[in-house]
Tab-separated table of C-alpha atoms in Angstrom:
chain	number	residue	atom	x	y	z
A	1	UNK	CA	90.644	134.026	91.813
A	2	UNK	CA	89.655	137.432	93.080
A	3	UNK	CA	92.013	140.160	94.198
A	4	UNK	CA	90.886	141.562	97.546
A	5	UNK	CA	90.900	145.280	98.330
A	6	UNK	CA	89.836	146.173	101.885
A	7	UNK	CA	88.424	149.670	102.372
A	8	UNK	CA	87.370	151.414	105.586
A	9	UNK	CA	84.604	154.008	105.368
A	10	UNK	CA	82.989	156.061	108.146
A	11	UNK	CA	79.780	156.420	106.160
A	12	UNK	CA	78.277	154.829	103.113
A	13	UNK	CA	76.458	157.234	100.782
A	14	UNK	CA	75.040	155.541	97.679
A	15	UNK	CA	78.163	156.035	95.575
A	16	UNK	CA	80.786	154.941	98.154
A	17	UNK	CA	82.637	151.841	97.145
A	18	UNK	CA	80.772	151.327	93.889
A	19	UNK	CA	83.447	149.876	91.621
A	20	UNK	CA	84.434	151.729	88.498
A	21	UNK	CA	85.645	148.368	87.215
A	22	UNK	CA	82.644	146.221	86.128
A	23	UNK	CA	84.699	143.125	86.938
A	24	UNK	CA	84.633	144.013	90.650
A	25	UNK	CA	82.229	143.000	93.423
A	26	UNK	CA	81.478	145.287	96.377
A	27	UNK	CA	80.649	143.741	99.746
A	28	UNK	CA	80.057	145.371	103.122
A	29	UNK	CA	81.170	143.813	106.392
A	30	UNK	CA	79.492	145.244	109.477
A	31	UNK	CA	78.730	143.032	112.495
A	32	UNK	CA	76.404	145.683	113.945
A	33	UNK	CA	72.794	144.418	113.613
A	34	UNK	CA	71.568	148.023	113.374
A	35	UNK	CA	73.675	149.057	110.365
A	36	UNK	CA	71.679	150.421	107.429
A	37	UNK	CA	73.123	150.497	103.916
A	38	UNK	CA	71.923	151.656	100.521
A	39	UNK	CA	70.198	149.114	98.251
A	40	UNK	CA	72.465	147.016	96.059
A	41	UNK	CA	75.124	146.245	98.682
A	42	UNK	CA	75.763	142.699	99.834
A	43	UNK	CA	76.013	143.075	103.620
A	44	UNK	CA	77.552	140.482	105.940
A	45	UNK	CA	76.930	140.613	109.690
A	46	UNK	CA	79.387	137.910	110.796
A	47	UNK	CA	82.848	136.864	109.697
A	48	UNK	CA	81.734	133.218	109.646
A	49	UNK	CA	78.950	133.972	107.145
A	50	UNK	CA	81.296	136.033	104.995
A	51	UNK	CA	83.935	133.273	104.901
A	52	UNK	CA	81.286	130.632	104.204
A	53	UNK	CA	80.186	132.566	101.114
A	54	UNK	CA	83.783	133.056	99.988
A	55	UNK	CA	84.538	129.346	100.367
A	56	UNK	CA	81.341	127.773	99.061
A	57	UNK	CA	79.351	130.541	97.369
A	58	UNK	CA	78.625	131.158	93.720
A	59	UNK	CA	80.319	133.413	91.213
A	60	UNK	CA	82.685	136.112	92.442
A	61	UNK	CA	84.064	138.655	90.012
A	62	UNK	CA	87.745	139.200	89.333
A	63	UNK	CA	88.081	141.819	92.057
A	64	UNK	CA	86.484	142.127	95.484
A	65	UNK	CA	86.144	145.476	97.253
A	66	UNK	CA	85.263	144.780	100.867
A	67	UNK	CA	84.072	147.802	102.856
A	68	UNK	CA	84.380	147.737	106.635
A	69	UNK	CA	83.004	150.417	108.955
A	70	UNK	CA	85.538	151.701	111.531
A	71	UNK	CA	82.789	152.844	113.913
A	72	UNK	CA	81.957	149.218	114.645
A	73	UNK	CA	85.542	147.967	115.061
A	74	UNK	CA	85.824	149.196	118.638
A	75	UNK	CA	82.493	147.609	119.514
A	76	UNK	CA	83.229	144.263	117.794
A	77	UNK	CA	87.040	143.903	117.847
A	78	UNK	CA	86.983	140.111	117.630
A	79	UNK	CA	85.167	140.151	114.313
A	80	UNK	CA	87.827	142.312	112.697
A	81	UNK	CA	90.898	140.442	113.929
A	82	UNK	CA	92.923	139.196	110.956
A	83	UNK	CA	89.975	139.912	108.666
A	84	UNK	CA	91.982	140.080	105.469
A	85	UNK	CA	94.092	137.011	106.343
A	86	UNK	CA	90.998	134.959	107.095
A	87	UNK	CA	89.454	136.050	103.803
A	88	UNK	CA	92.551	135.056	101.882
A	89	UNK	CA	92.469	131.630	103.509
A	90	UNK	CA	88.825	131.393	102.475
A	91	UNK	CA	89.663	132.248	98.877
A	92	UNK	CA	92.461	129.664	98.916
A	93	UNK	CA	90.052	126.979	100.096
A	94	UNK	CA	87.555	128.143	97.486
A	95	UNK	CA	90.152	127.847	94.750
A	96	UNK	CA	91.020	124.286	95.736
A	97	UNK	CA	87.337	123.361	95.994
A	98	UNK	CA	86.484	124.725	92.569
A	99	UNK	CA	89.629	123.201	91.080
A	100	UNK	CA	88.740	119.748	92.424
A	101	UNK	CA	85.104	119.243	93.396
A	102	UNK	CA	83.706	121.474	90.663
A	103	UNK	CA	86.101	121.616	87.716
A	104	UNK	CA	87.827	118.240	88.109
A	105	UNK	CA	85.069	116.070	89.502
A	106	UNK	CA	83.934	114.909	86.073
A	107	UNK	CA	87.416	113.818	85.024
A	108	UNK	CA	87.905	112.134	88.421
A	109	UNK	CA	84.678	110.139	88.055
A	110	UNK	CA	85.497	109.248	84.454
A	111	UNK	CA	88.977	108.062	85.438
A	112	UNK	CA	87.628	106.134	88.432
A	113	UNK	CA	85.156	104.197	86.291
A	114	UNK	CA	87.747	103.614	83.571
A	115	UNK	CA	90.243	102.354	86.157
A	116	UNK	CA	87.866	100.020	88.047
A	117	UNK	CA	89.071	96.902	86.167
A	118	UNK	CA	92.627	97.597	87.356
A	119	UNK	CA	91.598	96.352	90.806
A	120	UNK	CA	91.929	92.858	89.313
A	121	UNK	CA	95.425	93.682	88.036
A	122	UNK	CA	97.138	95.668	90.790
A	123	UNK	CA	97.050	95.062	94.577
A	124	UNK	CA	95.462	97.522	97.007
A	125	UNK	CA	98.342	99.380	98.656
A	126	UNK	CA	96.719	99.748	102.065
A	127	UNK	CA	96.404	95.972	102.353
A	128	UNK	CA	100.005	96.293	103.507
A	129	UNK	CA	98.641	97.221	106.954
A	130	UNK	CA	101.293	98.624	109.294
A	131	UNK	CA	104.140	97.980	106.875
A	132	UNK	CA	105.773	101.281	107.883
A	133	UNK	CA	105.573	100.843	111.643
A	134	UNK	CA	108.778	102.228	113.235
A	135	UNK	CA	109.992	103.310	109.779
A	136	UNK	CA	110.501	107.019	109.000
A	137	UNK	CA	109.115	108.239	105.666
A	138	UNK	CA	110.692	111.107	103.726
A	139	UNK	CA	108.048	112.800	101.555
A	140	UNK	CA	110.026	114.588	98.857
A	141	UNK	CA	108.389	117.408	96.904
A	142	UNK	CA	109.805	119.289	93.950
A	143	UNK	CA	110.380	122.714	95.548
A	144	UNK	CA	113.605	124.510	94.622
A	145	UNK	CA	114.984	124.203	98.182
A	146	UNK	CA	115.541	120.511	97.440
A	147	UNK	CA	118.749	121.627	95.712
A	148	UNK	CA	120.090	122.443	99.185
A	149	UNK	CA	119.463	119.134	100.957
A	150	UNK	CA	119.207	116.832	97.932
A	151	UNK	CA	122.774	115.525	98.416
A	152	UNK	CA	121.617	113.981	101.718
A	153	UNK	CA	118.755	112.010	100.153
A	154	UNK	CA	120.816	108.821	99.967
A	155	UNK	CA	121.371	109.117	103.720
A	156	UNK	CA	117.590	109.362	104.096
A	157	UNK	CA	117.202	106.057	102.260
A	158	UNK	CA	119.467	104.402	104.816
A	159	UNK	CA	117.225	105.492	107.688
A	160	UNK	CA	113.750	105.010	106.242
A	161	UNK	CA	111.836	104.959	102.979
A	162	UNK	CA	111.625	107.686	100.340
A	163	UNK	CA	108.273	108.705	98.862
A	164	UNK	CA	108.504	110.701	95.650
A	165	UNK	CA	106.022	112.428	93.349
A	166	UNK	CA	105.873	112.593	89.567
A	167	UNK	CA	107.027	116.208	89.820
A	168	UNK	CA	109.987	115.417	92.107
A	169	UNK	CA	111.084	111.986	90.870
A	170	UNK	CA	113.630	113.342	88.402
A	171	UNK	CA	115.168	115.579	91.062
A	172	UNK	CA	115.442	112.669	93.511
A	173	UNK	CA	117.166	110.494	90.924
A	174	UNK	CA	119.349	113.488	89.990
A	175	UNK	CA	120.865	113.133	93.462
A	176	UNK	CA	121.367	109.372	93.058
A	177	UNK	CA	118.656	108.325	95.511
A	178	UNK	CA	116.253	105.477	94.766
A	179	UNK	CA	112.521	105.958	95.269
A	180	UNK	CA	110.705	103.395	97.384
A	181	UNK	CA	107.230	104.583	96.438
A	182	UNK	CA	106.202	107.000	93.700
A	183	UNK	CA	102.821	108.588	94.502
A	184	UNK	CA	100.373	109.808	91.866
A	185	UNK	CA	96.888	111.325	92.107
A	186	UNK	CA	97.054	113.567	89.005
A	187	UNK	CA	94.228	113.553	86.503
A	188	UNK	CA	96.576	115.091	83.918
A	189	UNK	CA	99.060	112.841	82.154
A	190	UNK	CA	102.324	113.332	84.055
A	191	UNK	CA	103.813	109.945	83.157
A	192	UNK	CA	106.324	111.570	80.829
A	193	UNK	CA	108.267	112.888	83.819
A	194	UNK	CA	108.890	109.375	85.202
A	195	UNK	CA	108.424	106.776	82.458
A	196	UNK	CA	112.106	106.542	81.575
A	197	UNK	CA	113.481	106.778	85.116
A	198	UNK	CA	115.309	103.910	86.747
A	199	UNK	CA	115.601	103.429	90.487
A	200	UNK	CA	111.835	103.513	91.166
A	201	UNK	CA	110.849	100.432	93.170
A	202	UNK	CA	107.073	100.838	93.224
A	203	UNK	CA	104.289	103.276	92.380
A	204	UNK	CA	101.064	104.057	94.262
A	205	UNK	CA	98.288	105.393	92.053
A	206	UNK	CA	94.894	106.692	93.049
A	207	UNK	CA	92.029	105.207	91.040
A	208	UNK	CA	90.995	108.743	90.041
A	209	UNK	CA	94.377	109.366	88.396
A	210	UNK	CA	94.441	109.732	84.625
A	211	UNK	CA	94.723	106.347	82.917
A	212	UNK	CA	97.908	107.395	81.098
A	213	UNK	CA	99.682	107.613	84.459
A	214	UNK	CA	99.361	103.828	84.800
A	215	UNK	CA	101.493	103.369	81.675
A	216	UNK	CA	104.804	103.165	83.494
A	217	UNK	CA	107.168	100.207	83.961
A	218	UNK	CA	107.070	100.155	87.777
A	219	UNK	CA	105.332	97.710	90.120
A	220	UNK	CA	101.958	99.335	90.749
A	221	UNK	CA	99.626	99.488	93.744
A	222	UNK	CA	96.286	101.254	93.932
A	223	UNK	CA	94.234	103.173	96.480
A	224	UNK	CA	90.975	105.094	96.386
A	225	UNK	CA	90.178	108.625	97.519
A	226	UNK	CA	87.620	109.305	100.232
A	227	UNK	CA	84.142	110.520	99.369
A	228	UNK	CA	81.032	108.386	99.431
A	229	UNK	CA	80.984	107.103	95.859
A	230	UNK	CA	84.703	106.353	95.628
A	231	UNK	CA	85.045	104.941	99.137
A	232	UNK	CA	81.974	102.708	98.987
A	233	UNK	CA	82.869	101.330	95.563
A	234	UNK	CA	86.378	100.549	96.824
A	235	UNK	CA	84.984	98.701	99.823
A	236	UNK	CA	82.802	96.606	97.486
A	237	UNK	CA	85.952	95.861	95.509
A	238	UNK	CA	87.731	94.626	98.627
A	239	UNK	CA	89.983	97.676	98.769
A	240	UNK	CA	90.618	100.649	101.018
A	241	UNK	CA	90.096	104.389	100.685
A	242	UNK	CA	92.113	107.314	101.951
A	243	UNK	CA	91.258	110.901	102.852
A	244	UNK	CA	93.974	113.323	101.760
A	245	UNK	CA	94.372	116.966	100.784
A	246	UNK	CA	94.414	118.630	97.387
A	247	UNK	CA	98.015	117.938	96.372
A	248	UNK	CA	100.161	114.839	95.962
A	249	UNK	CA	102.360	115.497	98.990
A	250	UNK	CA	99.292	115.349	101.236
A	251	UNK	CA	98.357	111.974	99.736
A	252	UNK	CA	101.904	110.700	100.296
A	253	UNK	CA	101.907	111.831	103.942
A	254	UNK	CA	98.484	110.271	104.566
A	255	UNK	CA	99.548	106.987	102.953
A	256	UNK	CA	102.620	106.889	105.195
A	257	UNK	CA	100.639	107.482	108.391
A	258	UNK	CA	97.905	105.044	107.344
A	259	UNK	CA	100.585	102.344	107.002
A	260	UNK	CA	101.823	102.897	110.542
A	261	UNK	CA	104.552	105.512	110.056
A	262	UNK	CA	105.128	107.703	113.111
A	263	UNK	CA	107.862	109.980	111.678
A	264	UNK	CA	107.141	111.916	108.480
A	265	UNK	CA	109.844	114.253	107.164
A	266	UNK	CA	108.839	116.835	104.558
A	267	UNK	CA	111.439	117.864	101.974
A	268	UNK	CA	111.100	120.167	98.968
A	269	UNK	CA	107.826	121.563	100.349
A	270	UNK	CA	108.617	125.214	99.596
A	271	UNK	CA	104.983	126.106	98.785
A	272	UNK	CA	106.431	129.366	97.524
A	273	UNK	CA	108.871	130.503	94.856
A	274	UNK	CA	112.293	130.354	96.442
A	275	UNK	CA	114.782	132.348	94.396
A	276	UNK	CA	112.101	133.079	91.792
A	277	UNK	CA	111.963	129.401	90.834
A	278	UNK	CA	109.174	126.810	90.905
A	279	UNK	CA	110.937	123.433	90.690
A	280	UNK	CA	114.158	121.792	91.841
A	281	UNK	CA	117.082	120.939	89.591
A	282	UNK	CA	116.628	117.601	87.817
A	283	UNK	CA	112.837	117.741	87.894
A	284	UNK	CA	112.639	118.428	84.171
A	285	UNK	CA	110.974	121.755	84.861
A	286	UNK	CA	113.777	123.612	86.582
A	287	UNK	CA	113.604	126.221	83.817
A	288	UNK	CA	110.206	127.485	85.065
A	289	UNK	CA	110.479	130.826	86.855
A	290	UNK	CA	108.099	133.432	88.228
A	291	UNK	CA	107.950	137.178	87.942
A	292	UNK	CA	106.843	138.879	91.134
A	293	UNK	CA	105.173	142.301	90.949
A	294	UNK	CA	103.854	144.429	93.796
A	295	UNK	CA	100.609	142.459	94.054
A	296	UNK	CA	100.858	139.567	91.616
A	297	UNK	CA	102.902	136.510	90.668
A	298	UNK	CA	103.113	135.158	87.125
A	299	UNK	CA	104.661	131.819	86.124
A	300	UNK	CA	106.764	131.729	82.975
A	301	UNK	CA	104.979	128.547	81.816
A	302	UNK	CA	101.421	129.778	82.382
A	303	UNK	CA	100.491	129.546	78.676
A	304	UNK	CA	101.751	125.941	78.437
A	305	UNK	CA	99.974	125.041	81.673
A	306	UNK	CA	96.704	126.509	80.459
A	307	UNK	CA	96.943	124.562	77.200
A	308	UNK	CA	97.588	121.287	79.039
A	309	UNK	CA	94.630	121.834	81.363
A	310	UNK	CA	92.355	122.811	78.483
A	311	UNK	CA	93.317	119.669	76.568
A	312	UNK	CA	91.997	117.628	79.506
A	313	UNK	CA	88.804	119.649	79.822
A	314	UNK	CA	90.047	121.434	82.944
A	315	UNK	CA	90.194	125.126	83.796
A	316	UNK	CA	93.200	127.205	84.782
A	317	UNK	CA	93.315	130.960	85.134
A	318	UNK	CA	95.905	132.417	82.784
A	319	UNK	CA	95.974	135.802	84.516
A	320	UNK	CA	98.651	136.722	87.075
A	321	UNK	CA	97.845	135.339	90.518
A	322	UNK	CA	97.426	137.535	93.619
A	323	UNK	CA	100.611	137.629	95.693
A	324	UNK	CA	100.289	136.629	99.351
A	325	UNK	CA	103.105	137.093	101.883
A	326	UNK	CA	103.489	134.422	104.588
A	327	UNK	CA	106.148	133.696	107.250
A	328	UNK	CA	109.276	131.977	105.977
A	329	UNK	CA	110.853	128.687	107.088
A	330	UNK	CA	112.889	128.764	110.284
A	331	UNK	CA	111.871	132.297	111.262
A	332	UNK	CA	113.173	133.723	108.010
A	333	UNK	CA	111.821	136.700	106.115
A	334	UNK	CA	108.268	136.504	104.717
A	335	UNK	CA	108.003	134.767	101.366
A	336	UNK	CA	105.594	135.219	98.456
A	337	UNK	CA	103.041	132.545	97.630
A	338	UNK	CA	99.709	132.160	95.828
A	339	UNK	CA	96.243	131.094	96.885
A	340	UNK	CA	96.551	127.499	95.696
A	341	UNK	CA	99.794	126.962	97.593
A	342	UNK	CA	98.368	128.736	100.631
A	343	UNK	CA	95.578	126.145	100.692
A	344	UNK	CA	98.162	123.326	100.577
A	345	UNK	CA	99.995	125.047	103.436
A	346	UNK	CA	96.851	125.327	105.579
A	347	UNK	CA	96.043	121.658	104.973
A	348	UNK	CA	99.487	120.604	106.226
A	349	UNK	CA	99.043	122.816	109.286
A	350	UNK	CA	95.677	121.235	110.093
A	351	UNK	CA	97.160	117.790	109.477
A	352	UNK	CA	99.974	118.566	111.908
A	353	UNK	CA	97.491	119.780	114.504
A	354	UNK	CA	95.251	116.729	114.175
A	355	UNK	CA	98.085	114.177	114.134
A	356	UNK	CA	100.078	115.178	117.174
A	357	UNK	CA	100.639	111.469	117.763
A	358	UNK	CA	103.273	111.483	115.010
A	359	UNK	CA	106.488	113.381	114.495
A	360	UNK	CA	105.944	115.708	111.526
A	361	UNK	CA	109.141	117.484	110.491
A	362	UNK	CA	109.539	120.237	107.922
A	363	UNK	CA	113.154	119.897	106.805
A	364	UNK	CA	112.693	121.818	103.558
A	365	UNK	CA	115.187	124.492	104.694
A	366	UNK	CA	113.400	127.137	102.647
A	367	UNK	CA	110.010	128.325	101.529
A	368	UNK	CA	107.122	128.771	103.930
A	369	UNK	CA	106.831	128.198	107.646
A	370	UNK	CA	104.388	125.320	108.284
A	371	UNK	CA	102.774	125.642	111.710
A	372	UNK	CA	102.379	122.511	113.861
A	373	UNK	CA	105.507	120.939	112.416
A	374	UNK	CA	109.013	120.580	113.807
A	375	UNK	CA	111.393	122.764	111.795
A	376	UNK	CA	114.865	121.269	111.541
A	377	UNK	CA	117.580	120.990	108.952
A	378	UNK	CA	117.761	117.623	107.263
A	379	UNK	CA	121.180	117.037	108.759
A	380	UNK	CA	119.754	117.553	112.260
A	381	UNK	CA	116.897	115.149	111.535
A	382	UNK	CA	119.223	112.446	110.234
A	383	UNK	CA	121.306	112.694	113.415
A	384	UNK	CA	118.224	111.558	115.391
A	385	UNK	CA	117.464	108.553	113.176
A	386	UNK	CA	119.477	105.326	113.249
A	387	UNK	CA	120.206	103.409	110.088
A	388	UNK	CA	117.802	100.531	109.446
A	389	UNK	CA	116.871	98.024	106.792
A	390	UNK	CA	113.222	98.433	105.849
A	391	UNK	CA	110.965	95.502	104.955
A	392	UNK	CA	108.560	97.784	103.124
A	393	UNK	CA	109.456	96.500	99.661
A	394	UNK	CA	109.133	92.868	100.724
A	395	UNK	CA	105.693	93.493	102.220
A	396	UNK	CA	104.483	95.161	99.017
A	397	UNK	CA	105.820	92.317	96.866
A	398	UNK	CA	103.670	89.835	98.804
A	399	UNK	CA	100.393	91.671	98.046
A	400	UNK	CA	97.986	90.292	95.438
A	401	UNK	CA	95.077	91.900	93.530
A	402	UNK	CA	91.444	90.928	94.075
A	403	UNK	CA	89.755	88.333	91.877
A	404	UNK	CA	88.462	89.480	88.523
A	405	UNK	CA	84.989	88.054	89.157
A	406	UNK	CA	84.625	90.360	92.161
A	407	UNK	CA	85.314	93.391	89.982
A	408	UNK	CA	82.818	92.131	87.388
A	409	UNK	CA	80.187	91.668	90.101
A	410	UNK	CA	80.603	95.264	91.327
A	411	UNK	CA	80.329	96.612	87.774
A	412	UNK	CA	77.191	94.502	87.261
A	413	UNK	CA	75.609	95.803	90.477
A	414	UNK	CA	76.341	99.413	89.521
A	415	UNK	CA	74.854	98.843	86.067
A	416	UNK	CA	71.714	97.262	87.484
A	417	UNK	CA	71.268	100.098	89.991
A	418	UNK	CA	71.673	102.726	87.268
A	419	UNK	CA	69.100	100.990	85.066
A	420	UNK	CA	66.551	100.790	87.895
A	421	UNK	CA	66.979	104.485	88.673
A	422	UNK	CA	66.814	105.395	84.981
A	423	UNK	CA	63.573	103.429	84.509
A	424	UNK	CA	61.960	105.110	87.508
A	425	UNK	CA	62.971	108.491	86.090
A	426	UNK	CA	61.295	107.549	82.794
A	427	UNK	CA	58.100	106.703	84.653
A	428	UNK	CA	58.188	110.056	86.453
A	429	UNK	CA	58.778	112.005	83.246
A	430	UNK	CA	55.842	110.307	81.480
A	431	UNK	CA	53.476	110.688	84.474
A	432	UNK	CA	50.596	113.113	84.522
A	433	UNK	CA	50.966	116.362	86.528
A	434	UNK	CA	48.765	114.814	89.195
A	435	UNK	CA	50.917	111.648	89.440
A	436	UNK	CA	54.296	113.343	89.107
A	437	UNK	CA	54.787	114.208	92.830
A	438	UNK	CA	54.387	110.515	93.754
A	439	UNK	CA	56.927	109.365	91.165
A	440	UNK	CA	59.247	112.206	92.159
A	441	UNK	CA	59.123	110.927	95.752
A	442	UNK	CA	59.979	107.426	94.483
A	443	UNK	CA	62.939	108.774	92.517
A	444	UNK	CA	64.128	110.633	95.615
A	445	UNK	CA	63.788	107.460	97.677
A	446	UNK	CA	65.781	105.448	95.143
A	447	UNK	CA	68.501	108.094	95.073
A	448	UNK	CA	68.710	108.049	98.873
A	449	UNK	CA	69.025	104.255	98.860
A	450	UNK	CA	71.510	104.172	96.002
A	451	UNK	CA	73.836	107.091	96.604
A	452	UNK	CA	76.651	105.137	94.969
A	453	UNK	CA	74.972	105.166	91.561
A	454	UNK	CA	73.694	108.709	92.065
A	455	UNK	CA	77.182	110.106	92.739
A	456	UNK	CA	78.948	108.089	90.056
A	457	UNK	CA	76.286	108.785	87.450
A	458	UNK	CA	77.498	112.279	86.606
A	459	UNK	CA	79.224	115.155	88.397
A	460	UNK	CA	76.285	117.462	87.821
A	461	UNK	CA	74.019	115.166	89.829
A	462	UNK	CA	76.600	114.469	92.509
A	463	UNK	CA	76.798	118.168	93.310
A	464	UNK	CA	73.042	118.408	93.889
A	465	UNK	CA	71.421	117.915	97.254
A	466	UNK	CA	68.791	115.182	97.228
A	467	UNK	CA	66.441	117.613	98.991
A	468	UNK	CA	66.421	119.722	95.808
A	469	UNK	CA	64.364	116.990	94.173
A	470	UNK	CA	61.449	117.878	96.452
A	471	UNK	CA	60.940	121.186	94.690
A	472	UNK	CA	58.142	120.546	92.211
A	473	UNK	CA	59.206	123.421	89.930
A	474	UNK	CA	62.697	121.985	89.576
A	475	UNK	CA	61.617	118.372	89.790
A	476	UNK	CA	61.328	117.519	86.107
A	477	UNK	CA	64.660	119.081	85.020
A	478	UNK	CA	66.443	117.259	87.857
A	479	UNK	CA	64.763	113.931	87.068
A	480	UNK	CA	65.651	114.371	83.392
A	481	UNK	CA	69.275	115.091	84.344
A	482	UNK	CA	69.457	112.003	86.578
A	483	UNK	CA	67.937	109.852	83.849
A	484	UNK	CA	70.452	111.067	81.241
A	485	UNK	CA	73.293	110.654	83.722
A	486	UNK	CA	72.302	107.063	84.550
A	487	UNK	CA	72.175	106.293	80.846
A	488	UNK	CA	75.676	107.721	80.469
A	489	UNK	CA	76.926	105.703	83.471
A	490	UNK	CA	75.608	102.460	81.971
A	491	UNK	CA	77.471	103.183	78.722
A	492	UNK	CA	80.710	103.972	80.548
A	493	UNK	CA	80.474	100.826	82.685
A	494	UNK	CA	79.863	98.753	79.562
A	495	UNK	CA	82.988	100.233	77.999
């Protein structure tokens, strides 16, 4: 993701700000409607428009040189407030979006379709209803600060339930604490970190998780992510869907709240590199370190990470990541983080703001400060929670999967819908130029009525707006793409 350099210039002759590095973009930010700039500059008049392009726009080169004009700062002070911080947040959101919606959407759809039959094997987790009402949930991440409060994890288990992640499970067991629910949303195969662990009572897996992650010996329960295609298919399957953020801890917190929990305690959520480390002791990756330069952070395992992502058809930048300084936990000194972790941080802050009806505690005792949470040491939190015996495990044990014929019916309906749309596309492609607009309108109408098939057919179609089909010049390529995608969907459903 791009490094940002912010320059202030009183005037802009044609050569000002033109990057000597061909990998750099040059933008101009000037909220004055009367500003005039030489040709070739990309000029933004509002911070909202600038951030929208950063978050959702097209290609941005490796480096961004943003030029601001001091003469307008006095006239438009509000537009310049925290300009660079807002931009960095925008780039963090952009990174998460491209790493999920764009780069990972295909693997998510493929996994979802491959995992559909599992709805007849494993129960839907959220059928448990308010199983966690009046029960605190400790969401345990793998941050290095877990070494500090890990010895108290067994006390946590006496006062609530412990949610772990594939990355943190080994560290939790390292401290002798059992895991009530192991959460997994990863498309990569991370089962090797947990397959041989004991003391894991149950696992919750998202239907978009890589199939290999289901190959573990634990009692399994499933849930679906939000998003039209996933959510609607899950409803047809008699299941439930869940909106969550871009990392596993967000899914764990959302699962807890959805099941009635009113006290969520975050542990091991450093979202930074405490002591130059990435993971807690016992995680199996405690050897991973980072080197921090003036402006960048580089993980010691970046080559291995890149190879793993590439093997799954995913992208990961191998270059050093831009360093971002953010406030530290408990009013401590600023800590260094990266754009991906900054996006996780902002999600937790928004979550805390939107769910003021719950008690959200950051008891990590290290790493970043998470706004809209209560910051307390774990020992202080435990002093406020009485010991209790949770019925969570018993409730889960009573759940049953849906009938296999229901799953088969949903697969049949998806197949039939894909075939109908494919046949209409064939008719449009074989139509005369005079008839094509009418068939194009019929294809558009079918897509609008069958969004489920359209979105599951192929990532490349799911990322297109239906309105794009109205453009006659682009009509045939889009119809051809939809037709090929429907054909591919039928084959995958048959498999």
